[in-house]
Amino acid sequence: MKISFKLNNKNVTIDTDPMRRLLDIIREDFHLTGTKEGCGEGECGACTVLLDGKPVTSCLVNAVHIDGKEVMTSEGIAQEPLGKLLIDCFDETNAVQCGFCFPGFLVTSYHYVKTDGEKNLDKIKKALSGNICRCTGYQKIFESVMMACERN
Amino acid sequence: MKFIRPNDMEGLFQNIEENNDRKYFLAGGTDINIQIKNGTIKDAEIIYIKHLKELNGIQIEKDDIVIGATTNISDILNSKIIKENLPFFQRSLESFASPLLQTSATIGGNIANGSPTADVVPLLLVLDAKLEIVSKSQIRIIELTNFFTGYKTNIMKANELIRSIIIPKKAENGFDTFFEKVGSRKSLMISKISLAGLKNISHNKFTTIKLAAGSLNEYPRRLYKIEEYLTDKSLLEIDFLKVEELLNEEITPITDLRSDKEYRYHVCVNLIRTFLNE
Amino acid sequence: MKCVRKFDARPKLDGSWKFIDDYSYPEMIHGQLLYSKCHHGYIKKINFPENYDLSEFTIVSSKDIPGENIVPEPVCDQPFMMDKEVMHYGQGILGIAHPDRKLLLKFIKETKIEYEELPAITDIKECLNNPDNVFGRELTIDHRTGKKPDPHWDHHHKIYYTPHQEQAYLEPQGMIAVWQPKDKIMFVRATCQCPFFVKEGVEAIMGDSIKEAIIETSEGIGGAFGGKEDFPSLLAGITSLLSYKSGKPVKIVLEREDDIRITTKRHPSRIEIETWTDPEAKKIMKIDIDYRLDAGAYQTLSPVVLARGVLHSISGYSIPDTFIRGRLFRSNTPSNGAFRGFGAPQAFAAMEAHIDEIAAGMNINPYKFRKKNIFKIGDEFPTTQPILENHLSDCLERVIEKSNYFQKLEEFKEWNKTHKDKKGIGISIGYHGGGYTGNGEKVLNSEVKVVIEKDATVKIFVANTDMGQGAHTTLAQMFFEAIDHPREKCLVQLPNTSKTPNSGPTVASRTIYIIGNLLRKFAFKIKDELEFENLEEYVTSNQNEFPREFRMNFVQDPSVVFDDENYVGVAYKDYSWAACVTEIYFLADTYQIELTKSWNVMDIGKVVNQKIATGQAEGGVLQGLAYGLCEFFYKSGYGRMHGFTDYALPTTLDLPEIDVEFIHTDSPIAKGLGEIPMDFPAPSVRNAFHNATGIFIDEYPLVPERIFKHLKKI
Ligand SMILES: Cc1cc2nc3c(=O)[nH]c(=O)nc-3n(C[C@H](O)[C@H](O)[C@H](O)COP(=O)(O)OP(=O)(O)OC[C@H]3O[C@@H](n4cnc5c(N)ncnc54)[C@H](O)[C@@H]3O)c2cc1C
Ligand code: FES
Ligand code: FES
């Protein structure tokens, strides 16, 4: 099936199995490997991307579903001013450990700061509650997002 | 695996009318994709429906709120209509899966998938929700409480699907509300027990009680016997041993990797008690 | 205590840093393991599904192994792939490769194996309660006086159980092998902790068919926590075999469900403790510990875990009469392996629980009882190693003070009188010996290499990997801070066994403690040797001397003398110390414990990088708390878990506020940090639950179902 969509602000078209996972399309067809597979079943958030501006687990999204839509990955967000600001904050707190979960956290945090942006710990925890991190204990992640809310 | 993306409702009906093969509707895909991956769905027909506008959106229609089957949980959480009319329903959905799943998962998918743990079902049950089930030639409105027939089975025929969920606009009005979802963590939680309740009290007596439980039977169910027993009683008149006895008739909890049946049963008892006492 | 930023944070965030699955090679094909779903038995027949062209697949079994079918480990008893008999669930039977990963996974799913099943030990308690299952060497620390316990002494006798714990590194195990027939080199790209272990593994399985195995890690190692210490050797072996046979690069990245099913976990334990306490002096006079681990089907590195467990099993108390016995038990489950803490978390989970047990029995406050018995200068470990500092006691005092422990104790007591839900507060302590046990570091004889380039760039070559703990940032920092060199000009190189000397594995909290301190010394040594004030200026004016290579070996302190036969002597030169206070909220309706606050005070010596160290500690404490509260992998009668849906990791909504403070940071040396945060928190949850409800639970984790059972019993 022909699928046309916007990927990190560029129009693209692919011919693919309509049930193929968005995660595989991003990684295999476009070599954007920032989007990770941690579980393949919606449980970890390492594969988070924005679909029409909303964070989704790309391991559970099928190709047919992205036709005519906009997809943003961590690579795309890193180019946006707000993405850059978030990266600065995560960097400053030394929050990043193994980093496998972080492109996902970047995407979800970006969505939070952009759409809500209140410097409120409870809200931030809730917004990030679909992203698992096994290394950090999360506190430095919260700190970074709070910092980004303040600076934005 | 055969895949179909109908262009419109007509195309959809044509497809489901024509063949009686095992078929699945791909809405958010958060259940289907897992089932394909672990092999419980194979060699079936998959029909994509998420793009069909007729199945999507939240509207007020006379005395009802009508939620299209493919409406995402996140849309319900963000809806002004829901906020104004069904705030309890909205609030309770915050614990659904995770924010990332809420943007994909649909309300219709949750119901149709028919898992005993489906979170929206106990809530909709106490709100007296109905389902609009459609086929090419027929529309039937049925009470949600009559929808399920067993573990992952329901009354829908092979040529039918859920078009919308209908909730009386005033379903929550005047009620004290209760929803507790118990799992092993606070997000991404599969419920071990869930209990939804509505009550109102007049002259110290419970005039109306509605209770529904998830994860305690083959599908989420209203606890009618308990409701009946409690109605028109005051707190002091309630014999909790009787409630426990009735609960034993109403639920059939199991022990699995996640939890134990005795635990499930007793937590349910405790929650009912707290619901009545609060 | 500067807060140098991590050099790899930005590329990890924007996604450009490469993890194992992000690498690709021309003509690369995909591999997977076909593993046993039977616990013990013989294979009668393997039925491949029809409708596949078998000629497209590369398939290897133990018969294809040119070298030896034994994974090099402290005890060499585990085959790479099943030989004649299936010994455990999850044992590799075949390696299979195909160009299409999806098709390969489907093929494997549809392959059916017929077994002749034999009796199997799969239940943890059954395994640990039957002495017939003992295998391997029994360890004893015998420091008995031979005197009979005084009949007036309080006697306490308890058995504690701890569960498996899944490392749950977010990046699944993965490996790429690239066979280069011209040079007879097997190049392996690995997500692993110990490139030289992987090298030994590949060279063992490939035997003389290759000249050398060269291992290079992926840029990113997506978490490890011990889980990528020894399993990668096995995986690399099979991946290499597939590459050798197919002649193509082969990548194996495990699916999460397979990873959870077949890789190593923390050893479940049964720890029996018997104590005799003088009720007047409030001193423990005598202790007997029986420390048992379920090792799984093979011993592999379990004897080393056992050693550390036994050495930490008395917790931080000075007891004149001690007898400790440690044994491994065999079961038909995948070998258990390394996980942050390495036997110590089990030890503290039991002993720190027991301390509260005794204190409650004697009606004395658990803090006060600890203070009476805690290590002081002049005391000895059971191995006779002298205690040289009171830092453990300092940690305890500090955490009691900053958590307002005594005030909360009163507050909670009052609050609980009028509430159905309960609040509780609990204490635990712990410590961790840095580096390999006993003579281990001597045997390892770690070597590091530094190359100074013409532009004064310092390249550091160590085999230690950065799996998220920030090791490469901190190691470089220890070097450049010593000689005041610009940070951009000092970089740790990606570990590659052909370029990097063997500075030992990335385990045992040894990276900063052994290698970091060595690099610091090394920097001073180079400075002395070249007699420079400023390295950049020196290089500029002596261009012809560069590039130049320097090497240095680790020399163990002469005080470390350990009798490995009798377990007497100095087991670890330096210990990190810690104490913790955790507050909980117990929900009466659902029998759930919510963690509200956790206070942690640690002495890790000099803190090289405050933010990195705090991050490590916070992450470790959360793993430790979850170990006590909710993580388990096996349920009797219902088997093992299959993925992240079952094995529920803590989310952002599940953690308490975690407070971390380091004390005695003026120390000249940086001690071990990696593991200690995981060692001690679990029992504080259990003790807080007792404080809240008056009920002791001796089996971890404290899931609501277990609490419910206890409450119903009472
Ligand atoms: C990580 C994770 C966490 C989860 N957490 C929760 C949770 O907390 N609570 C919870 O309740 N669920 C949870 N789920 C399950 C799932 O997300 C929900 O059941 C979701 O609502 C399903 O909707 P969907 O649109 O994704 O369904 P799909 O996967 O698209 O479809 C599911 C089923 O419904 C049928 N179907 C879909 N739409 C219709 C229709 N209009 N008419 C008839 N049949 C239809 C399909 O044929 C299919 O059988 C979780 C799932 C995952 C992966
Ligand atoms: S890989 Fe998609 S949520 Fe884990
Ligand atoms: S940094 Fe390793 S999982 Fe989050």
PDB file of N, CA and C in Angstrom, chain B residues 45-116:
ATOM      1  N   GLU B  45      -8.885 -11.681   8.747  1.00  0.00           N
ATOM      2  CA  GLU B  45      -9.040 -10.509   7.913  1.00  0.00           C
ATOM      3  C   GLU B  45      -8.997  -9.281   8.822  1.00  0.00           C
ATOM      4  N   ILE B  46      -8.204  -8.303   8.430  1.00  0.00           N
ATOM      5  CA  ILE B  46      -8.093  -7.086   9.237  1.00  0.00           C
ATOM      6  C   ILE B  46      -8.724  -5.937   8.450  1.00  0.00           C
ATOM      7  N   ILE B  47      -9.673  -5.286   9.062  1.00  0.00           N
ATOM      8  CA  ILE B  47     -10.333  -4.159   8.381  1.00  0.00           C
ATOM      9  C   ILE B  47     -10.040  -2.872   9.143  1.00  0.00           C
ATOM     10  N   TYR B  48      -9.423  -1.946   8.445  1.00  0.00           N
ATOM     11  CA  TYR B  48      -9.051  -0.681   9.086  1.00  0.00           C
ATOM     12  C   TYR B  48     -10.273   0.221   9.189  1.00  0.00           C
ATOM     13  N   ILE B  49     -10.527   0.783  10.367  1.00  0.00           N
ATOM     14  CA  ILE B  49     -11.715   1.636  10.524  1.00  0.00           C
ATOM     15  C   ILE B  49     -11.418   2.999  11.161  1.00  0.00           C
ATOM     16  N   LYS B  50     -10.183   3.200  11.562  1.00  0.00           N
ATOM     17  CA  LYS B  50      -9.887   4.404  12.344  1.00  0.00           C
ATOM     18  C   LYS B  50     -10.112   5.698  11.555  1.00  0.00           C
ATOM     19  N   HIS B  51     -10.054   5.613  10.221  1.00  0.00           N
ATOM     20  CA  HIS B  51     -10.177   6.824   9.402  1.00  0.00           C
ATOM     21  C   HIS B  51     -11.625   7.181   9.092  1.00  0.00           C
ATOM     22  N   LEU B  52     -12.567   6.327   9.476  1.00  0.00           N
ATOM     23  CA  LEU B  52     -13.955   6.579   9.086  1.00  0.00           C
ATOM     24  C   LEU B  52     -14.603   7.584  10.041  1.00  0.00           C
ATOM     25  N   LYS B  53     -14.940   8.742   9.505  1.00  0.00           N
ATOM     26  CA  LYS B  53     -15.415   9.843  10.353  1.00  0.00           C
ATOM     27  C   LYS B  53     -16.701   9.498  11.091  1.00  0.00           C
ATOM     28  N   GLU B  54     -17.527   8.667  10.448  1.00  0.00           N
ATOM     29  CA  GLU B  54     -18.823   8.314  11.043  1.00  0.00           C
ATOM     30  C   GLU B  54     -18.649   7.588  12.374  1.00  0.00           C
ATOM     31  N   LEU B  55     -17.482   7.059  12.586  1.00  0.00           N
ATOM     32  CA  LEU B  55     -17.269   6.265  13.805  1.00  0.00           C
ATOM     33  C   LEU B  55     -16.580   7.068  14.904  1.00  0.00           C
ATOM     34  N   ASN B  56     -16.314   8.329  14.600  1.00  0.00           N
ATOM     35  CA  ASN B  56     -15.432   9.076  15.487  1.00  0.00           C
ATOM     36  C   ASN B  56     -16.059  10.356  16.019  1.00  0.00           C
ATOM     37  N   GLY B  57     -15.729  10.717  17.225  1.00  0.00           N
ATOM     38  CA  GLY B  57     -16.137  12.017  17.740  1.00  0.00           C
ATOM     39  C   GLY B  57     -17.125  11.939  18.905  1.00  0.00           C
ATOM     40  N   ILE B  58     -17.229  13.058  19.583  1.00  0.00           N
ATOM     41  CA  ILE B  58     -18.084  13.123  20.773  1.00  0.00           C
ATOM     42  C   ILE B  58     -19.168  14.172  20.543  1.00  0.00           C
ATOM     43  N   GLN B  59     -20.416  13.754  20.714  1.00  0.00           N
ATOM     44  CA  GLN B  59     -21.513  14.686  20.469  1.00  0.00           C
ATOM     45  C   GLN B  59     -22.576  14.609  21.545  1.00  0.00           C
ATOM     46  N   ILE B  60     -23.321  15.719  21.649  1.00  0.00           N
ATOM     47  CA  ILE B  60     -24.512  15.656  22.488  1.00  0.00           C
ATOM     48  C   ILE B  60     -25.693  15.438  21.558  1.00  0.00           C
ATOM     49  N   GLU B  61     -26.463  14.415  21.818  1.00  0.00           N
ATOM     50  CA  GLU B  61     -27.671  14.195  21.037  1.00  0.00           C
ATOM     51  C   GLU B  61     -28.837  14.091  21.993  1.00  0.00           C
ATOM     52  N   LYS B  62     -29.613  15.128  22.034  1.00  0.00           N
ATOM     53  CA  LYS B  62     -30.743  15.223  22.974  1.00  0.00           C
ATOM     54  C   LYS B  62     -30.272  14.964  24.409  1.00  0.00           C
ATOM     55  N   ASP B  63     -30.732  13.869  24.998  1.00  0.00           N
ATOM     56  CA  ASP B  63     -30.393  13.623  26.405  1.00  0.00           C
ATOM     57  C   ASP B  63     -29.167  12.741  26.569  1.00  0.00           C
ATOM     58  N   ASP B  64     -28.496  12.508  25.473  1.00  0.00           N
ATOM     59  CA  ASP B  64     -27.375  11.579  25.540  1.00  0.00           C
ATOM     60  C   ASP B  64     -26.063  12.209  25.072  1.00  0.00           C
ATOM     61  N   ILE B  65     -25.012  11.622  25.577  1.00  0.00           N
ATOM     62  CA  ILE B  65     -23.691  11.903  25.021  1.00  0.00           C
ATOM     63  C   ILE B  65     -23.359  10.700  24.147  1.00  0.00           C
ATOM     64  N   VAL B  66     -22.984  10.968  22.914  1.00  0.00           N
ATOM     65  CA  VAL B  66     -22.684   9.870  21.996  1.00  0.00           C
ATOM     66  C   VAL B  66     -21.205   9.925  21.639  1.00  0.00           C
ATOM     67  N   ILE B  67     -20.524   8.851  21.967  1.00  0.00           N
ATOM     68  CA  ILE B  67     -19.079   8.796  21.703  1.00  0.00           C
ATOM     69  C   ILE B  67     -18.827   7.771  20.602  1.00  0.00           C
ATOM     70  N   GLY B  68     -18.271   8.233  19.507  1.00  0.00           N
ATOM     71  CA  GLY B  68     -17.950   7.333  18.400  1.00  0.00           C
ATOM     72  C   GLY B  68     -16.991   6.246  18.869  1.00  0.00           C
ATOM     73  N   ALA B  69     -17.142   5.059  18.308  1.00  0.00           N
ATOM     74  CA  ALA B  69     -16.372   3.904  18.782  1.00  0.00           C
ATOM     75  C   ALA B  69     -14.864   4.100  18.635  1.00  0.00           C
ATOM     76  N   THR B  70     -14.448   4.799  17.598  1.00  0.00           N
ATOM     77  CA  THR B  70     -13.000   4.924  17.387  1.00  0.00           C
ATOM     78  C   THR B  70     -12.425   6.182  18.037  1.00  0.00           C
ATOM     79  N   THR B  71     -13.202   6.795  18.903  1.00  0.00           N
ATOM     80  CA  THR B  71     -12.691   7.959  19.634  1.00  0.00           C
ATOM     81  C   THR B  71     -11.590   7.497  20.595  1.00  0.00           C
ATOM     82  N   ASN B  72     -10.499   8.221  20.584  1.00  0.00           N
ATOM     83  CA  ASN B  72      -9.387   7.843  21.458  1.00  0.00           C
ATOM     84  C   ASN B  72      -9.663   8.203  22.908  1.00  0.00           C
ATOM     85  N   ILE B  73      -9.056   7.469  23.799  1.00  0.00           N
ATOM     86  CA  ILE B  73      -9.180   7.759  25.223  1.00  0.00           C
ATOM     87  C   ILE B  73      -8.687   9.186  25.502  1.00  0.00           C
ATOM     88  N   SER B  74      -7.628   9.603  24.815  1.00  0.00           N
ATOM     89  CA  SER B  74      -7.109  10.951  25.066  1.00  0.00           C
ATOM     90  C   SER B  74      -8.123  12.009  24.643  1.00  0.00           C
ATOM     91  N   ASP B  75      -8.908  11.732  23.597  1.00  0.00           N
ATOM     92  CA  ASP B  75      -9.927  12.694  23.175  1.00  0.00           C
ATOM     93  C   ASP B  75     -11.019  12.823  24.232  1.00  0.00           C
ATOM     94  N   ILE B  76     -11.331  11.712  24.871  1.00  0.00           N
ATOM     95  CA  ILE B  76     -12.334  11.755  25.938  1.00  0.00           C
ATOM     96  C   ILE B  76     -11.774  12.552  27.121  1.00  0.00           C
ATOM     97  N   LEU B  77     -10.491  12.326  27.398  1.00  0.00           N
ATOM     98  CA  LEU B  77      -9.864  13.035  28.513  1.00  0.00           C
ATOM     99  C   LEU B  77      -9.799  14.534  28.266  1.00  0.00           C
ATOM    100  N   ASN B  78      -9.712  14.923  26.995  1.00  0.00           N
ATOM    101  CA  ASN B  78      -9.590  16.342  26.677  1.00  0.00           C
ATOM    102  C   ASN B  78     -10.915  17.004  26.293  1.00  0.00           C
ATOM    103  N   SER B  79     -11.984  16.221  26.281  1.00  0.00           N
ATOM    104  CA  SER B  79     -13.240  16.749  25.747  1.00  0.00           C
ATOM    105  C   SER B  79     -13.958  17.668  26.735  1.00  0.00           C
ATOM    106  N   LYS B  80     -14.402  18.804  26.217  1.00  0.00           N
ATOM    107  CA  LYS B  80     -15.158  19.747  27.049  1.00  0.00           C
ATOM    108  C   LYS B  80     -16.531  19.194  27.372  1.00  0.00           C
ATOM    109  N   ILE B  81     -17.116  18.562  26.362  1.00  0.00           N
ATOM    110  CA  ILE B  81     -18.456  17.986  26.565  1.00  0.00           C
ATOM    111  C   ILE B  81     -18.428  16.980  27.708  1.00  0.00           C
ATOM    112  N   ILE B  82     -17.406  16.131  27.693  1.00  0.00           N
ATOM    113  CA  ILE B  82     -17.314  15.113  28.740  1.00  0.00           C
ATOM    114  C   ILE B  82     -17.035  15.780  30.084  1.00  0.00           C
ATOM    115  N   LYS B  83     -16.180  16.759  30.043  1.00  0.00           N
ATOM    116  CA  LYS B  83     -15.831  17.443  31.289  1.00  0.00           C
ATOM    117  C   LYS B  83     -17.069  18.054  31.949  1.00  0.00           C
ATOM    118  N   GLU B  84     -17.916  18.617  31.118  1.00  0.00           N
ATOM    119  CA  GLU B  84     -19.099  19.279  31.671  1.00  0.00           C
ATOM    120  C   GLU B  84     -20.171  18.301  32.132  1.00  0.00           C
ATOM    121  N   ASN B  85     -20.281  17.205  31.409  1.00  0.00           N
ATOM    122  CA  ASN B  85     -21.395  16.303  31.704  1.00  0.00           C
ATOM    123  C   ASN B  85     -21.008  15.043  32.479  1.00  0.00           C
ATOM    124  N   LEU B  86     -19.841  14.531  32.185  1.00  0.00           N
ATOM    125  CA  LEU B  86     -19.448  13.258  32.800  1.00  0.00           C
ATOM    126  C   LEU B  86     -18.055  13.360  33.432  1.00  0.00           C
ATOM    127  N   PRO B  87     -17.890  14.293  34.357  1.00  0.00           N
ATOM    128  CA  PRO B  87     -16.549  14.523  34.914  1.00  0.00           C
ATOM    129  C   PRO B  87     -15.964  13.302  35.626  1.00  0.00           C
ATOM    130  N   PHE B  88     -16.819  12.541  36.262  1.00  0.00           N
ATOM    131  CA  PHE B  88     -16.347  11.337  36.955  1.00  0.00           C
ATOM    132  C   PHE B  88     -15.784  10.338  35.950  1.00  0.00           C
ATOM    133  N   PHE B  89     -16.498  10.143  34.877  1.00  0.00           N
ATOM    134  CA  PHE B  89     -16.036   9.247  33.808  1.00  0.00           C
ATOM    135  C   PHE B  89     -14.677   9.724  33.287  1.00  0.00           C
ATOM    136  N   GLN B  90     -14.587  11.004  33.055  1.00  0.00           N
ATOM    137  CA  GLN B  90     -13.349  11.563  32.517  1.00  0.00           C
ATOM    138  C   GLN B  90     -12.178  11.376  33.486  1.00  0.00           C
ATOM    139  N   ARG B  91     -12.401  11.753  34.707  1.00  0.00           N
ATOM    140  CA  ARG B  91     -11.358  11.641  35.728  1.00  0.00           C
ATOM    141  C   ARG B  91     -10.871  10.197  35.870  1.00  0.00           C
ATOM    142  N   SER B  92     -11.818   9.297  35.849  1.00  0.00           N
ATOM    143  CA  SER B  92     -11.482   7.891  36.090  1.00  0.00           C
ATOM    144  C   SER B  92     -10.625   7.308  34.972  1.00  0.00           C
ATOM    145  N   LEU B  93     -10.729   7.884  33.795  1.00  0.00           N
ATOM    146  CA  LEU B  93      -9.955   7.345  32.675  1.00  0.00           C
ATOM    147  C   LEU B  93      -8.483   7.753  32.708  1.00  0.00           C
ATOM    148  N   GLU B  94      -8.148   8.643  33.621  1.00  0.00           N
ATOM    149  CA  GLU B  94      -6.737   9.074  33.672  1.00  0.00           C
ATOM    150  C   GLU B  94      -5.801   7.912  33.956  1.00  0.00           C
ATOM    151  N   SER B  95      -6.286   6.915  34.658  1.00  0.00           N
ATOM    152  CA  SER B  95      -5.412   5.778  34.970  1.00  0.00           C
ATOM    153  C   SER B  95      -5.409   4.728  33.860  1.00  0.00           C
ATOM    154  N   PHE B  96      -6.023   5.043  32.745  1.00  0.00           N
ATOM    155  CA  PHE B  96      -6.055   4.099  31.629  1.00  0.00           C
ATOM    156  C   PHE B  96      -4.666   3.970  31.004  1.00  0.00           C
ATOM    157  N   ALA B  97      -4.111   2.780  30.986  1.00  0.00           N
ATOM    158  CA  ALA B  97      -2.836   2.472  30.335  1.00  0.00           C
ATOM    159  C   ALA B  97      -1.792   3.533  30.660  1.00  0.00           C
ATOM    160  N   SER B  98      -1.371   4.312  29.677  1.00  0.00           N
ATOM    161  CA  SER B  98      -0.428   5.395  29.916  1.00  0.00           C
ATOM    162  C   SER B  98      -0.758   6.500  28.925  1.00  0.00           C
ATOM    163  N   PRO B  99      -0.240   7.691  29.161  1.00  0.00           N
ATOM    164  CA  PRO B  99      -0.545   8.785  28.232  1.00  0.00           C
ATOM    165  C   PRO B  99      -0.204   8.422  26.782  1.00  0.00           C
ATOM    166  N   LEU B 100       0.827   7.606  26.601  1.00  0.00           N
ATOM    167  CA  LEU B 100       1.224   7.246  25.232  1.00  0.00           C
ATOM    168  C   LEU B 100       0.209   6.316  24.593  1.00  0.00           C
ATOM    169  N   LEU B 101      -0.390   5.447  25.405  1.00  0.00           N
ATOM    170  CA  LEU B 101      -1.382   4.506  24.893  1.00  0.00           C
ATOM    171  C   LEU B 101      -2.723   5.203  24.690  1.00  0.00           C
ATOM    172  N   GLN B 102      -3.008   6.160  25.560  1.00  0.00           N
ATOM    173  CA  GLN B 102      -4.304   6.841  25.492  1.00  0.00           C
ATOM    174  C   GLN B 102      -4.511   7.524  24.149  1.00  0.00           C
ATOM    175  N   THR B 103      -3.436   7.931  23.512  1.00  0.00           N
ATOM    176  CA  THR B 103      -3.558   8.616  22.226  1.00  0.00           C
ATOM    177  C   THR B 103      -3.815   7.639  21.084  1.00  0.00           C
ATOM    178  N   SER B 104      -3.607   6.343  21.301  1.00  0.00           N
ATOM    179  CA  SER B 104      -3.911   5.357  20.263  1.00  0.00           C
ATOM    180  C   SER B 104      -5.171   4.574  20.586  1.00  0.00           C
ATOM    181  N   ALA B 105      -5.281   4.143  21.834  1.00  0.00           N
ATOM    182  CA  ALA B 105      -6.369   3.234  22.214  1.00  0.00           C
ATOM    183  C   ALA B 105      -7.723   3.905  22.027  1.00  0.00           C
ATOM    184  N   THR B 106      -8.703   3.121  21.586  1.00  0.00           N
ATOM    185  CA  THR B 106     -10.045   3.669  21.382  1.00  0.00           C
ATOM    186  C   THR B 106     -11.015   3.055  22.386  1.00  0.00           C
ATOM    187  N   ILE B 107     -12.101   3.759  22.579  1.00  0.00           N
ATOM    188  CA  ILE B 107     -13.101   3.284  23.530  1.00  0.00           C
ATOM    189  C   ILE B 107     -13.803   2.041  22.990  1.00  0.00           C
ATOM    190  N   GLY B 108     -14.106   2.064  21.700  1.00  0.00           N
ATOM    191  CA  GLY B 108     -14.782   0.908  21.094  1.00  0.00           C
ATOM    192  C   GLY B 108     -13.896  -0.326  21.122  1.00  0.00           C
ATOM    193  N   GLY B 109     -12.631  -0.129  20.868  1.00  0.00           N
ATOM    194  CA  GLY B 109     -11.679  -1.247  20.890  1.00  0.00           C
ATOM    195  C   GLY B 109     -11.606  -1.864  22.269  1.00  0.00           C
ATOM    196  N   ASN B 110     -11.639  -1.019  23.275  1.00  0.00           N
ATOM    197  CA  ASN B 110     -11.577  -1.518  24.644  1.00  0.00           C
ATOM    198  C   ASN B 110     -12.782  -2.397  24.960  1.00  0.00           C
ATOM    199  N   ILE B 111     -13.951  -1.954  24.513  1.00  0.00           N
ATOM    200  CA  ILE B 111     -15.167  -2.729  24.776  1.00  0.00           C
ATOM    201  C   ILE B 111     -15.159  -4.014  23.945  1.00  0.00           C
ATOM    202  N   ALA B 112     -14.911  -3.855  22.646  1.00  0.00           N
ATOM    203  CA  ALA B 112     -15.031  -5.004  21.749  1.00  0.00           C
ATOM    204  C   ALA B 112     -13.974  -6.062  22.029  1.00  0.00           C
ATOM    205  N   ASN B 113     -12.803  -5.622  22.421  1.00  0.00           N
ATOM    206  CA  ASN B 113     -11.754  -6.594  22.721  1.00  0.00           C
ATOM    207  C   ASN B 113     -12.197  -7.525  23.852  1.00  0.00           C
ATOM    208  N   GLY B 114     -13.001  -6.972  24.741  1.00  0.00           N
ATOM    209  CA  GLY B 114     -13.691  -7.829  25.706  1.00  0.00           C
ATOM    210  C   GLY B 114     -12.839  -8.422  26.803  1.00  0.00           C
ATOM    211  N   SER B 115     -11.740  -7.778  27.109  1.00  0.00           N
ATOM    212  CA  SER B 115     -10.906  -8.305  28.187  1.00  0.00           C
ATOM    213  C   SER B 115     -11.603  -8.106  29.533  1.00  0.00           C
ATOM    214  N   PRO B 116     -11.435  -9.065  30.452  1.00  0.00           N
ATOM    215  CA  PRO B 116     -12.007  -8.879  31.793  1.00  0.00           C
ATOM    216  C   PRO B 116     -11.450  -7.633  32.472  1.00  0.00           C
TER     217      PRO B 116
END
